[in-house]
Amino acid sequence: MMIQSKKTIRIAVIPGDGIGPEVVAEGLKVLSAASNKFGVGLETIMYDIGGERYLRTGETLPRSVLAELQMMDAIYFGAIGHPQVPPGVLERGILIRLRLELDLYVNLRPVKLYSGVECPLKGKGPEHIDFVVLRENTEDVYAVDGSVFAQHTSREVALQPALYTRSGTERIIRFAFTYAKERARKRGKIGKVTLVDKANVLTVGHGLYRRVFEEVAAQFPDVATETLYVDVAAMEFVLHPERFDVIVTTNLFGDILTDLGAALMGGLGVAPSGNVHPGRVSVFEPVHGSAPDIAGKGLACPIAAILTAALMMDHLGLADVGSAIENAVAGALASGKIRSFQAGQMGLSTQQVGDLIAGLV
Ligand code: IPM
Ligand code: MN
C-alpha cells in the first residue's frame, strides 16, 4: 500500500462493547503521539458498531457502513460481545463478517514476552518466547453456517462442517513462508515455519494443508520447516516455546492456540492481533474480548490495544511509527511501574497506563 506518500492516513475506529472504548482511547492516545513524532497525519472516523447498536436497531454491520469502511486505510477495532445479546450474533454478524467480506485471510498474532513481564512458565524468559502465529482467517468452521435437523427432539442431528479450499490454504501458507523469510532476514537468523494441524484425524481437510505445505516449502529452500499435530503443539507451547518461530495453522486451532500464546506473554491484556490482507484495508484488534464485568472502571489493561496500533502502522508501511509504539510499550514494561496485566491488579488505571506509554513515545 503506498501510504507513505500520503499526508494523512484515515483510520476507521470501532470501539465496540465493554472495555473496547476505554482501551481504544488509550491506543489512539499513543498512536497520535507516535504519528506526531514522525509527522504523519491521522484522521480517525468513529463508528458506532456493537451490542448497543444491535439492541437499539437490530443492525450488526449495515452494508452502508461496510462500504465506508472499505474506503479507509485501516480499521482499528476494540472488542465486541454484549451480555444481553445471544452468543454468535455479534461475533458472526460483525467480526467474522468483516474478516470474510474484506477477505482478511491472515490473522497475525505475535507471541512475545517483553522484558519486565512475568512469564507463567517456570524458567522461561524473553529469550524463549518470541514467535508469531499466522492463523488462517477466512475458512474452516468459521466459514460454514452448519445445519440442524429435528431440533429439540431426541433425534436431533447437528452438522457443523469445516471448509478448506486449495487457494485459501495456499495463500496463508505462502504468506507464512514469505513472512518467515523476511523475519529471518531482519533478525539475521534462519527462519522456520511450523504447520500445526490434525492431519492424522482430519485427513481430508488437513491432508490438503499437508500437501500444499510441502509444495510451497519447496519454493523456500532457505526456510526450515516442521509439522506438528495440534495436541502436541499445545504441549510444546508450554514445554518448549523457544522451538517456535512462525506457526501457520487453521482458523479454529489458531483461535485456541493464540489464547494460550497470550497467556505465555503475560495475559490477554498484552496480546495484539491484525486481521490482514496484504495491501488491502485490514482490521486490527486486541486478542481479548469485551470483558463486560470490568468495563468502564479503568481496570482493563490497554497494552494489547496499544500494541495492536503498532501492528496497524507496520501494515500501512509506517514501520517507524510502529516501532516507536512498540519501544514505548517495552520501555513501560521494563520500568516495573505496571505491576500486573490482570484487570484491576495493574497498580495503575487504564488511562494511567496509556499516559505512561504515550510519554515514552
Ligand atoms: C478471536 C475471538 C473471535 C474468534 C470470536 C470473538 C468470534 O475469539 O478473535 O480470537 O473466535 O475468532
Ligand atoms: Mn479467540
Tab-separated table of C-alpha atoms and ligand atoms in Angstrom:
chain	number	residue	atom	x	y	z
A	1	MET	CA	0.000	0.000	0.000
A	2	MET	CA	1.531	3.347	-0.971
A	3	ILE	CA	0.573	5.111	2.221
A	4	GLN	CA	3.991	6.676	2.804
A	5	SER	CA	3.427	9.356	0.217
A	6	LYS	CA	0.102	10.434	1.731
A	7	LYS	CA	-0.016	13.272	4.223
A	8	THR	CA	-2.808	11.820	6.296
A	9	ILE	CA	-3.948	8.305	6.985
A	10	ARG	CA	-7.613	7.626	7.580
A	11	ILE	CA	-8.468	5.141	10.298
A	12	ALA	CA	-11.975	3.873	10.968
A	13	VAL	CA	-12.353	3.273	14.694
A	14	ILE	CA	-14.828	0.728	16.044
A	15	PRO	CA	-14.512	0.885	19.846
A	16	GLY	CA	-17.329	-1.674	20.226
A	17	ASP	CA	-18.548	-3.082	23.522
A	18	GLY	CA	-17.411	-3.472	27.123
A	19	ILE	CA	-13.797	-2.456	27.667
A	20	GLY	CA	-13.377	-1.777	23.901
A	21	PRO	CA	-13.910	2.007	24.141
A	22	GLU	CA	-11.548	2.557	27.081
A	23	VAL	CA	-8.646	0.527	25.673
A	24	VAL	CA	-9.114	2.010	22.196
A	25	ALA	CA	-8.958	5.529	23.690
A	26	GLU	CA	-5.515	4.725	25.107
A	27	GLY	CA	-4.433	3.111	21.847
A	28	LEU	CA	-5.389	6.283	19.977
A	29	LYS	CA	-3.575	8.435	22.550
A	30	VAL	CA	-0.319	6.547	21.964
A	31	LEU	CA	-0.913	6.308	18.229
A	32	SER	CA	-1.330	10.048	17.865
A	33	ALA	CA	1.798	10.709	19.960
A	34	ALA	CA	3.804	8.387	17.692
A	35	SER	CA	2.268	9.735	14.478
A	36	ASN	CA	3.009	13.336	15.532
A	37	LYS	CA	6.599	12.428	16.183
A	38	PHE	CA	7.029	11.293	12.579
A	39	GLY	CA	4.846	13.969	11.014
A	40	VAL	CA	2.171	11.507	9.969
A	41	GLY	CA	-1.332	12.987	9.932
A	42	LEU	CA	-4.065	10.886	11.436
A	43	GLU	CA	-7.749	11.177	10.678
A	44	THR	CA	-9.988	8.986	12.812
A	45	ILE	CA	-13.623	8.304	11.983
A	46	MET	CA	-15.669	6.727	14.776
A	47	TYR	CA	-18.239	4.026	14.037
A	48	ASP	CA	-20.973	3.003	16.409
A	49	ILE	CA	-20.989	-0.754	15.857
A	50	GLY	CA	-21.573	-3.373	18.525
A	51	GLY	CA	-24.037	-4.717	21.049
A	52	GLU	CA	-25.672	-1.397	21.962
A	53	ARG	CA	-26.446	-0.581	18.364
A	54	TYR	CA	-27.756	-4.082	17.779
A	55	LEU	CA	-30.085	-3.835	20.787
A	56	ARG	CA	-31.261	-0.389	19.663
A	57	THR	CA	-31.727	-1.026	15.928
A	58	GLY	CA	-31.308	-4.742	15.219
A	59	GLU	CA	-28.348	-3.936	12.961
A	60	THR	CA	-24.954	-5.590	13.211
A	61	LEU	CA	-22.849	-4.315	10.305
A	62	PRO	CA	-25.011	-2.404	7.802
A	63	ARG	CA	-23.942	-2.591	4.129
A	64	SER	CA	-23.555	1.190	4.015
A	65	VAL	CA	-21.066	1.106	6.912
A	66	LEU	CA	-19.168	-1.755	5.316
A	67	ALA	CA	-18.904	0.275	2.105
A	68	GLU	CA	-17.491	3.232	4.050
A	69	LEU	CA	-15.021	1.016	5.905
A	70	GLN	CA	-13.714	-0.238	2.585
A	71	MET	CA	-12.645	3.307	1.716
A	72	MET	CA	-10.389	3.690	4.766
A	73	ASP	CA	-6.686	2.962	5.120
A	74	ALA	CA	-7.276	0.662	8.093
A	75	ILE	CA	-9.806	-0.268	10.757
A	76	TYR	CA	-8.981	-0.109	14.465
A	77	PHE	CA	-11.259	-2.339	16.475
A	78	GLY	CA	-11.784	-2.645	20.236
A	79	ALA	CA	-13.972	-5.592	21.169
A	80	ILE	CA	-17.488	-6.876	20.676
A	81	GLY	CA	-19.664	-9.047	22.881
A	82	HIS	CA	-22.609	-7.916	24.997
A	83	PRO	CA	-24.242	-9.747	27.921
A	84	GLN	CA	-27.758	-9.061	26.550
A	85	VAL	CA	-27.017	-10.363	23.069
A	86	PRO	CA	-27.008	-14.133	22.490
A	87	PRO	CA	-23.575	-15.618	21.674
A	88	GLY	CA	-22.783	-15.698	17.977
A	89	VAL	CA	-24.931	-12.763	16.821
A	90	LEU	CA	-22.255	-10.095	17.123
A	91	GLU	CA	-19.336	-12.459	16.581
A	92	ARG	CA	-20.683	-13.773	13.287
A	93	GLY	CA	-22.539	-10.578	12.352
A	94	ILE	CA	-19.657	-8.169	12.873
A	95	LEU	CA	-16.196	-9.593	13.447
A	96	ILE	CA	-16.327	-12.747	11.349
A	97	ARG	CA	-18.313	-10.898	8.705
A	98	LEU	CA	-15.611	-8.217	8.468
A	99	ARG	CA	-12.959	-10.910	8.126
A	100	LEU	CA	-14.884	-12.652	5.357
A	101	GLU	CA	-16.188	-9.596	3.468
A	102	LEU	CA	-12.804	-7.861	3.485
A	103	ASP	CA	-11.128	-11.206	2.761
A	104	LEU	CA	-8.673	-10.764	5.628
A	105	TYR	CA	-7.066	-14.134	5.250
A	106	VAL	CA	-4.234	-13.725	7.748
A	107	ASN	CA	-4.798	-13.410	11.459
A	108	LEU	CA	-1.397	-12.258	12.632
A	109	ARG	CA	-0.785	-12.810	16.335
A	110	PRO	CA	2.686	-12.211	17.752
A	111	VAL	CA	3.528	-14.102	20.955
A	112	LYS	CA	6.351	-12.156	22.546
A	113	LEU	CA	7.359	-11.953	26.167
A	114	TYR	CA	8.720	-8.471	26.893
A	115	SER	CA	11.417	-7.840	29.495
A	116	GLY	CA	9.926	-6.998	32.840
A	117	VAL	CA	6.877	-9.197	32.297
A	118	GLU	CA	6.481	-12.233	34.486
A	119	CYS	CA	6.160	-15.442	32.492
A	120	PRO	CA	3.835	-18.134	33.845
A	121	LEU	CA	6.302	-20.814	32.688
A	122	LYS	CA	8.998	-21.804	35.139
A	123	GLY	CA	12.498	-20.985	33.909
A	124	LYS	CA	11.376	-19.200	30.737
A	125	GLY	CA	12.157	-15.611	29.839
A	126	PRO	CA	12.008	-13.211	26.885
A	127	GLU	CA	14.716	-15.213	25.075
A	128	HIS	CA	12.378	-18.240	24.981
A	129	ILE	CA	9.101	-16.679	23.947
A	130	ASP	CA	9.176	-14.768	20.690
A	131	PHE	CA	7.190	-16.225	17.833
A	132	VAL	CA	4.279	-15.378	15.566
A	133	VAL	CA	1.104	-17.346	14.943
A	134	LEU	CA	-0.386	-16.891	11.482
A	135	ARG	CA	-3.916	-18.143	11.748
A	136	GLU	CA	-5.913	-18.743	8.574
A	137	ASN	CA	-8.827	-16.339	8.963
A	138	THR	CA	-11.466	-16.938	6.294
A	139	GLU	CA	-12.200	-20.682	6.217
A	140	ASP	CA	-12.573	-23.730	8.473
A	141	VAL	CA	-15.627	-23.898	10.786
A	142	TYR	CA	-15.847	-20.103	10.696
A	143	ALA	CA	-16.897	-20.054	7.060
A	144	VAL	CA	-19.814	-22.510	7.198
A	145	ASP	CA	-23.118	-21.918	8.977
A	146	GLY	CA	-23.881	-25.562	9.715
A	147	SER	CA	-27.337	-27.123	9.916
A	148	VAL	CA	-29.568	-28.856	12.385
A	149	PHE	CA	-32.267	-31.484	11.854
A	150	ALA	CA	-35.087	-32.467	14.177
A	151	GLN	CA	-34.079	-29.725	16.561
A	152	HIS	CA	-35.267	-30.069	20.170
A	153	THR	CA	-36.147	-33.737	19.634
A	154	SER	CA	-34.293	-36.803	20.795
A	155	ARG	CA	-33.350	-37.414	17.128
A	156	GLU	CA	-31.600	-34.078	16.804
A	157	VAL	CA	-28.604	-34.018	14.455
A	158	ALA	CA	-26.235	-31.055	14.349
A	159	LEU	CA	-23.843	-30.657	11.435
A	160	GLN	CA	-21.007	-28.181	11.819
A	161	PRO	CA	-18.722	-28.701	8.828
A	162	ALA	CA	-15.392	-27.127	8.071
A	163	LEU	CA	-14.353	-25.783	4.691
A	164	TYR	CA	-10.852	-25.671	3.217
A	165	THR	CA	-10.011	-24.537	-0.303
A	166	ARG	CA	-6.744	-25.070	-2.108
A	167	SER	CA	-6.457	-21.356	-2.862
A	168	GLY	CA	-7.239	-20.400	0.748
A	169	THR	CA	-4.755	-22.926	2.042
A	170	GLU	CA	-2.083	-21.904	-0.389
A	171	ARG	CA	-2.294	-18.183	0.267
A	172	ILE	CA	-1.927	-18.471	4.056
A	173	ILE	CA	0.947	-20.933	3.752
A	174	ARG	CA	2.672	-18.776	1.152
A	175	PHE	CA	2.200	-15.750	3.399
A	176	ALA	CA	3.784	-17.701	6.270
A	177	PHE	CA	6.898	-18.562	4.259
A	178	THR	CA	7.262	-15.050	2.914
A	179	TYR	CA	6.800	-13.658	6.408
A	180	ALA	CA	9.309	-16.111	7.925
A	181	LYS	CA	11.878	-15.260	5.291
A	182	GLU	CA	11.563	-11.529	5.942
A	183	ARG	CA	11.581	-12.002	9.726
A	184	ALA	CA	14.715	-14.152	9.452
A	185	ARG	CA	16.408	-11.507	7.318
A	186	LYS	CA	15.692	-8.797	9.916
A	187	ARG	CA	16.904	-10.956	12.788
A	188	GLY	CA	19.898	-12.430	10.998
A	189	LYS	CA	18.720	-15.959	11.757
A	190	ILE	CA	17.382	-18.891	9.784
A	191	GLY	CA	13.599	-18.796	9.634
A	192	LYS	CA	11.332	-21.727	10.404
A	193	VAL	CA	7.677	-22.363	9.638
A	194	THR	CA	5.759	-24.870	11.757
A	195	LEU	CA	2.499	-26.174	10.339
A	196	VAL	CA	0.074	-27.046	13.146
A	197	ASP	CA	-2.815	-29.299	12.131
A	198	LYS	CA	-4.652	-32.512	12.930
A	199	ALA	CA	-3.867	-34.345	9.709
A	200	ASN	CA	-3.988	-37.705	11.497
A	201	VAL	CA	-7.752	-37.350	12.026
A	202	LEU	CA	-8.922	-34.558	9.709
A	203	THR	CA	-7.280	-36.474	6.895
A	204	VAL	CA	-9.243	-34.704	4.176
A	205	GLY	CA	-9.075	-31.018	5.116
A	206	HIS	CA	-5.757	-31.102	6.879
A	207	GLY	CA	-4.414	-33.574	4.357
A	208	LEU	CA	-4.836	-30.712	1.901
A	209	TYR	CA	-2.827	-28.473	4.252
A	210	ARG	CA	-0.015	-31.025	4.394
A	211	ARG	CA	0.194	-31.362	0.600
A	212	VAL	CA	0.132	-27.635	-0.037
A	213	PHE	CA	2.661	-27.046	2.753
A	214	GLU	CA	5.128	-29.367	1.039
A	215	GLU	CA	4.581	-27.728	-2.334
A	216	VAL	CA	5.107	-24.212	-1.027
A	217	ALA	CA	8.018	-25.203	1.241
A	218	ALA	CA	9.882	-26.488	-1.816
A	219	GLN	CA	9.868	-22.925	-3.157
A	220	PHE	CA	11.540	-21.592	0.027
A	221	PRO	CA	14.626	-23.778	0.429
A	222	ASP	CA	16.200	-21.295	2.864
A	223	VAL	CA	13.338	-21.583	5.376
A	224	ALA	CA	13.282	-24.578	7.747
A	225	THR	CA	10.021	-26.462	8.226
A	226	GLU	CA	8.281	-28.804	10.622
A	227	THR	CA	4.769	-30.150	11.123
A	228	LEU	CA	3.114	-30.745	14.480
A	229	TYR	CA	-0.270	-32.089	15.463
A	230	VAL	CA	-2.240	-29.534	17.410
A	231	ASP	CA	-2.340	-31.557	20.621
A	232	VAL	CA	1.441	-31.873	20.608
A	233	ALA	CA	1.760	-28.197	19.689
A	234	ALA	CA	-0.329	-27.219	22.735
A	235	MET	CA	2.054	-29.175	24.937
A	236	GLU	CA	5.098	-27.685	23.222
A	237	PHE	CA	3.812	-24.127	23.760
A	238	VAL	CA	4.212	-24.806	27.461
A	239	LEU	CA	7.288	-27.067	27.490
A	240	HIS	CA	9.475	-25.696	24.678
A	241	PRO	CA	8.132	-22.372	23.372
A	242	GLU	CA	11.643	-21.478	22.158
A	243	ARG	CA	11.318	-24.009	19.335
A	244	PHE	CA	8.776	-21.807	17.542
A	245	ASP	CA	9.458	-19.046	15.038
A	246	VAL	CA	6.488	-18.755	12.683
A	247	ILE	CA	3.456	-21.005	13.121
A	248	VAL	CA	0.880	-21.407	10.397
A	249	THR	CA	-2.391	-23.050	11.337
A	250	THR	CA	-6.074	-23.344	10.616
A	251	ASN	CA	-8.690	-20.917	11.883
A	252	LEU	CA	-10.101	-22.756	14.899
A	253	PHE	CA	-6.787	-24.161	16.088
A	254	GLY	CA	-5.269	-20.706	15.724
A	255	ASP	CA	-8.058	-19.280	17.842
A	256	ILE	CA	-7.358	-21.706	20.664
A	257	LEU	CA	-3.569	-21.619	20.467
A	258	THR	CA	-3.411	-17.830	20.485
A	259	ASP	CA	-5.194	-17.567	23.822
A	260	LEU	CA	-2.556	-19.959	25.115
A	261	GLY	CA	0.061	-17.792	23.412
A	262	ALA	CA	-1.398	-14.704	25.089
A	263	ALA	CA	-1.031	-16.424	28.463
A	264	LEU	CA	2.664	-17.085	27.726
A	265	MET	CA	3.296	-13.401	27.080
A	266	GLY	CA	1.631	-12.197	30.255
A	267	GLY	CA	-2.067	-12.449	29.517
A	268	LEU	CA	-4.805	-11.273	27.192
A	269	GLY	CA	-4.147	-7.725	28.389
A	270	VAL	CA	-0.985	-7.559	26.296
A	271	ALA	CA	-1.726	-9.689	23.197
A	272	PRO	CA	-2.283	-7.788	19.912
A	273	SER	CA	-3.564	-9.014	16.558
A	274	GLY	CA	-4.152	-7.993	12.986
A	275	ASN	CA	-6.697	-9.385	10.530
A	276	VAL	CA	-4.763	-8.768	7.391
A	277	HIS	CA	-4.941	-8.988	3.623
A	278	PRO	CA	-1.621	-7.617	2.374
A	279	GLY	CA	-2.175	-4.355	0.527
A	280	ARG	CA	-5.825	-4.083	1.475
A	281	VAL	CA	-7.937	-2.430	4.173
A	282	SER	CA	-7.343	-4.568	7.246
A	283	VAL	CA	-8.756	-4.798	10.759
A	284	PHE	CA	-6.590	-4.543	13.876
A	285	GLU	CA	-7.948	-5.768	17.221
A	286	PRO	CA	-6.585	-6.960	20.541
A	287	VAL	CA	-6.945	-10.727	21.080
A	288	HIS	CA	-9.104	-10.129	24.155
A	289	GLY	CA	-12.864	-9.739	24.207
A	290	SER	CA	-15.184	-7.112	25.673
A	291	ALA	CA	-14.939	-8.216	29.357
A	292	PRO	CA	-18.270	-6.576	30.314
A	293	ASP	CA	-17.762	-7.377	34.004
A	294	ILE	CA	-14.908	-4.869	34.325
A	295	ALA	CA	-15.992	-2.337	31.689
A	296	GLY	CA	-15.959	1.378	32.384
A	297	LYS	CA	-13.956	1.120	35.600
A	298	GLY	CA	-10.452	1.854	34.316
A	299	LEU	CA	-9.355	-1.664	35.278
A	300	ALA	CA	-8.607	-3.070	31.813
A	301	CYS	CA	-5.057	-3.259	30.526
A	302	PRO	CA	-4.772	-1.183	27.315
A	303	ILE	CA	-1.403	-2.622	26.218
A	304	ALA	CA	-2.930	-5.179	23.832
A	305	ALA	CA	-4.829	-2.377	22.121
A	306	ILE	CA	-1.708	-0.189	22.036
A	307	LEU	CA	0.463	-2.930	20.502
A	308	THR	CA	-2.372	-3.550	18.049
A	309	ALA	CA	-1.992	0.044	16.855
A	310	ALA	CA	1.708	-0.694	16.246
A	311	LEU	CA	0.775	-3.680	14.053
A	312	MET	CA	-1.596	-1.415	12.132
A	313	MET	CA	1.164	1.105	11.414
A	314	ASP	CA	3.507	-1.680	10.274
A	315	HIS	CA	0.821	-2.897	7.887
A	316	LEU	CA	0.463	0.622	6.479
A	317	GLY	CA	4.168	0.737	5.697
A	318	LEU	CA	4.834	3.107	8.621
A	319	ALA	CA	7.297	0.852	10.408
A	320	ASP	CA	8.938	3.834	12.183
A	321	VAL	CA	5.654	4.722	13.851
A	322	GLY	CA	5.009	1.060	14.689
A	323	SER	CA	8.462	0.636	16.232
A	324	ALA	CA	8.107	3.849	18.242
A	325	ILE	CA	4.899	2.471	19.774
A	326	GLU	CA	6.390	-0.928	20.457
A	327	ASN	CA	9.535	0.578	22.009
A	328	ALA	CA	7.421	2.805	24.242
A	329	VAL	CA	5.467	-0.248	25.423
A	330	ALA	CA	8.690	-2.171	26.008
A	331	GLY	CA	10.058	0.789	27.984
A	332	ALA	CA	6.946	0.983	30.154
A	333	LEU	CA	7.065	-2.752	30.812
A	334	ALA	CA	10.763	-2.683	31.674
A	335	SER	CA	10.200	0.227	34.089
A	336	GLY	CA	8.392	-2.084	36.501
A	337	LYS	CA	5.663	0.525	37.019
A	338	ILE	CA	2.930	-1.790	35.806
A	339	ARG	CA	2.532	-4.451	38.443
A	340	SER	CA	0.422	-6.987	36.548
A	341	PHE	CA	-1.802	-7.152	33.472
A	342	GLN	CA	-4.668	-8.814	35.197
A	343	ALA	CA	-7.625	-6.478	35.314
A	344	GLY	CA	-7.546	-4.373	38.440
A	345	GLN	CA	-4.091	-5.520	39.502
A	346	MET	CA	-2.021	-3.197	37.354
A	347	GLY	CA	-1.405	-0.709	40.155
A	348	LEU	CA	-2.366	1.951	37.592
A	349	SER	CA	-5.623	2.742	35.828
A	350	THR	CA	-6.236	2.091	32.125
A	351	GLN	CA	-5.705	5.803	31.479
A	352	GLN	CA	-2.518	5.974	33.554
A	353	VAL	CA	-1.004	3.082	31.610
A	354	GLY	CA	-1.876	4.919	28.384
A	355	ASP	CA	-0.309	8.133	29.694
A	356	LEU	CA	2.831	6.325	30.802
A	357	ILE	CA	3.315	4.754	27.366
A	358	ALA	CA	2.398	7.904	25.433
A	359	GLY	CA	5.004	9.760	27.496
A	360	LEU	CA	7.682	7.314	26.385
A	361	VAL	CA	6.993	7.596	22.647
B	1	IPM	C1	-10.786	-14.064	18.406
B	1	IPM	C2	-12.144	-14.259	19.011
B	1	IPM	C3	-13.141	-14.494	17.889
B	1	IPM	C4	-12.743	-15.752	17.137
B	1	IPM	C5	-14.606	-14.553	18.354
B	1	IPM	C6	-14.998	-13.354	19.151
B	1	IPM	C7	-15.521	-14.746	17.184
B	1	IPM	O1	-12.141	-15.304	19.936
B	1	IPM	O2	-10.614	-13.106	17.629
B	1	IPM	O3	-9.885	-14.851	18.705
B	1	IPM	O4	-13.148	-16.854	17.515
B	1	IPM	O5	-12.036	-15.614	16.151
B	2	MN	MN	-10.185	-16.168	20.267
